[in-house]
Amino acid sequence: MKFMQITFGLVSATEVAYYAYLFAMISSDRYKIITSFTRAATLAGRFAAYLTGQLLVSFYTMDYHQLNIISFVSVSLAFILSLTFKRPQHSYIFQTEEKHVDKQDFVEIELKKIGISTSEENSNGHKNTLKRGFVFLLRELKTLYSDKTVLIWCCFWAFASCGHLQVSNYIQNLWEVISPAKKGTIYNAAVEAFGTIISVLSVLLFGFLPTNWSRPGISETTMAIVCFFNIVVLIIMAQSTSIWVCYAFYSAFRATYHTVITLATLQIAKSLTKQRYGFVIGVNMFISLSVETLLTVTVVDKAGLHVDVRTQFMVYGGYFGVIGCVFLAAAFYAVYKNGCSYKVNRTAE
């Protein structure tokens, strides 16, 4: 399990690099289509992997060790393919263009605050270029998250991804408790494949729904509804004694997650005025994995509560409940604030 977590950390880092590379190589007007294509490609790859694994195991063609070899070969081929990609130039973050005088002045002031003079910075070359980039990243972080739309969708992305990762990591343990593998044929991979297809269909269907996300409180309400739905799903899964019921609700859980995360991706991309998408993904992923680590240590690890898997899923349901209450309160506040603004404007007229 520990080795799996280390590997997962490396994969998460490459995912950030993957999206950062894509959005560094394209113009901002293509964010929406690239977001859709990359999400579809990722889900299609997972579907192929799950389906292939299930068929090979069900027909006793390969064992789990041989499946790991296939995974290793696939990753190796992907690595070789990545070497053929066009290399981007230095990130926009680390470029200093003379026409951006205000940014240059800001960076020089911040460098002086941390004890670096302009002459020293010029003499030390790349070392201070990294420091310049770090200061600029801090400024970008403040600028990006000052946008309410970006902030709220990023918060949901980070915390929802944490919950999804935690459920995905321990769902196999729950299935083993409900229906031990020794008692008969298991269809775990087939369920993962089915859940992936449902996710793709729900994402495509959701893309055609004409929803005005700029209306006050609509985003927060949607997030709250999704969280409350996850509460019901996770509690039923935790208490169920039927593996098929658990399979069905897990598929619903996955479809809901991928649909809303795709929506979050599009909303964030549309709100960004600069090519900072990879940076935002990195920050979101860092927050998500940090919260997941805390949740794992508290609930799963022997140093913490170390509860059984059914209780774990009850806790995960409560986790989404807390998030849902926060977003519901945010929705009420947004509607109330908009109502007050409307009354003030009417009075002024």
PDB file of C-alpha atoms in Angstrom, residues 99 127 176 193 216 246 319:
ATOM      1  CA  LYS A  99       6.746  46.153 -22.072  1.00  0.00           C
ATOM      2  CA  LYS A 127      19.409  31.288  -9.515  1.00  0.00           C
ATOM      3  CA  GLU A 176     -13.777  -7.505  -0.445  1.00  0.00           C
ATOM      4  CA  ALA A 193     -15.206   0.346 -16.863  1.00  0.00           C
ATOM      5  CA  PRO A 216     -25.863  34.263  -7.933  1.00  0.00           C
ATOM      6  CA  CYS A 246     -22.511  -1.216  -3.993  1.00  0.00           C
ATOM      7  CA  TYR A 319     -16.779  14.615   5.033  1.00  0.00           C
TER       8      TYR A 319
END
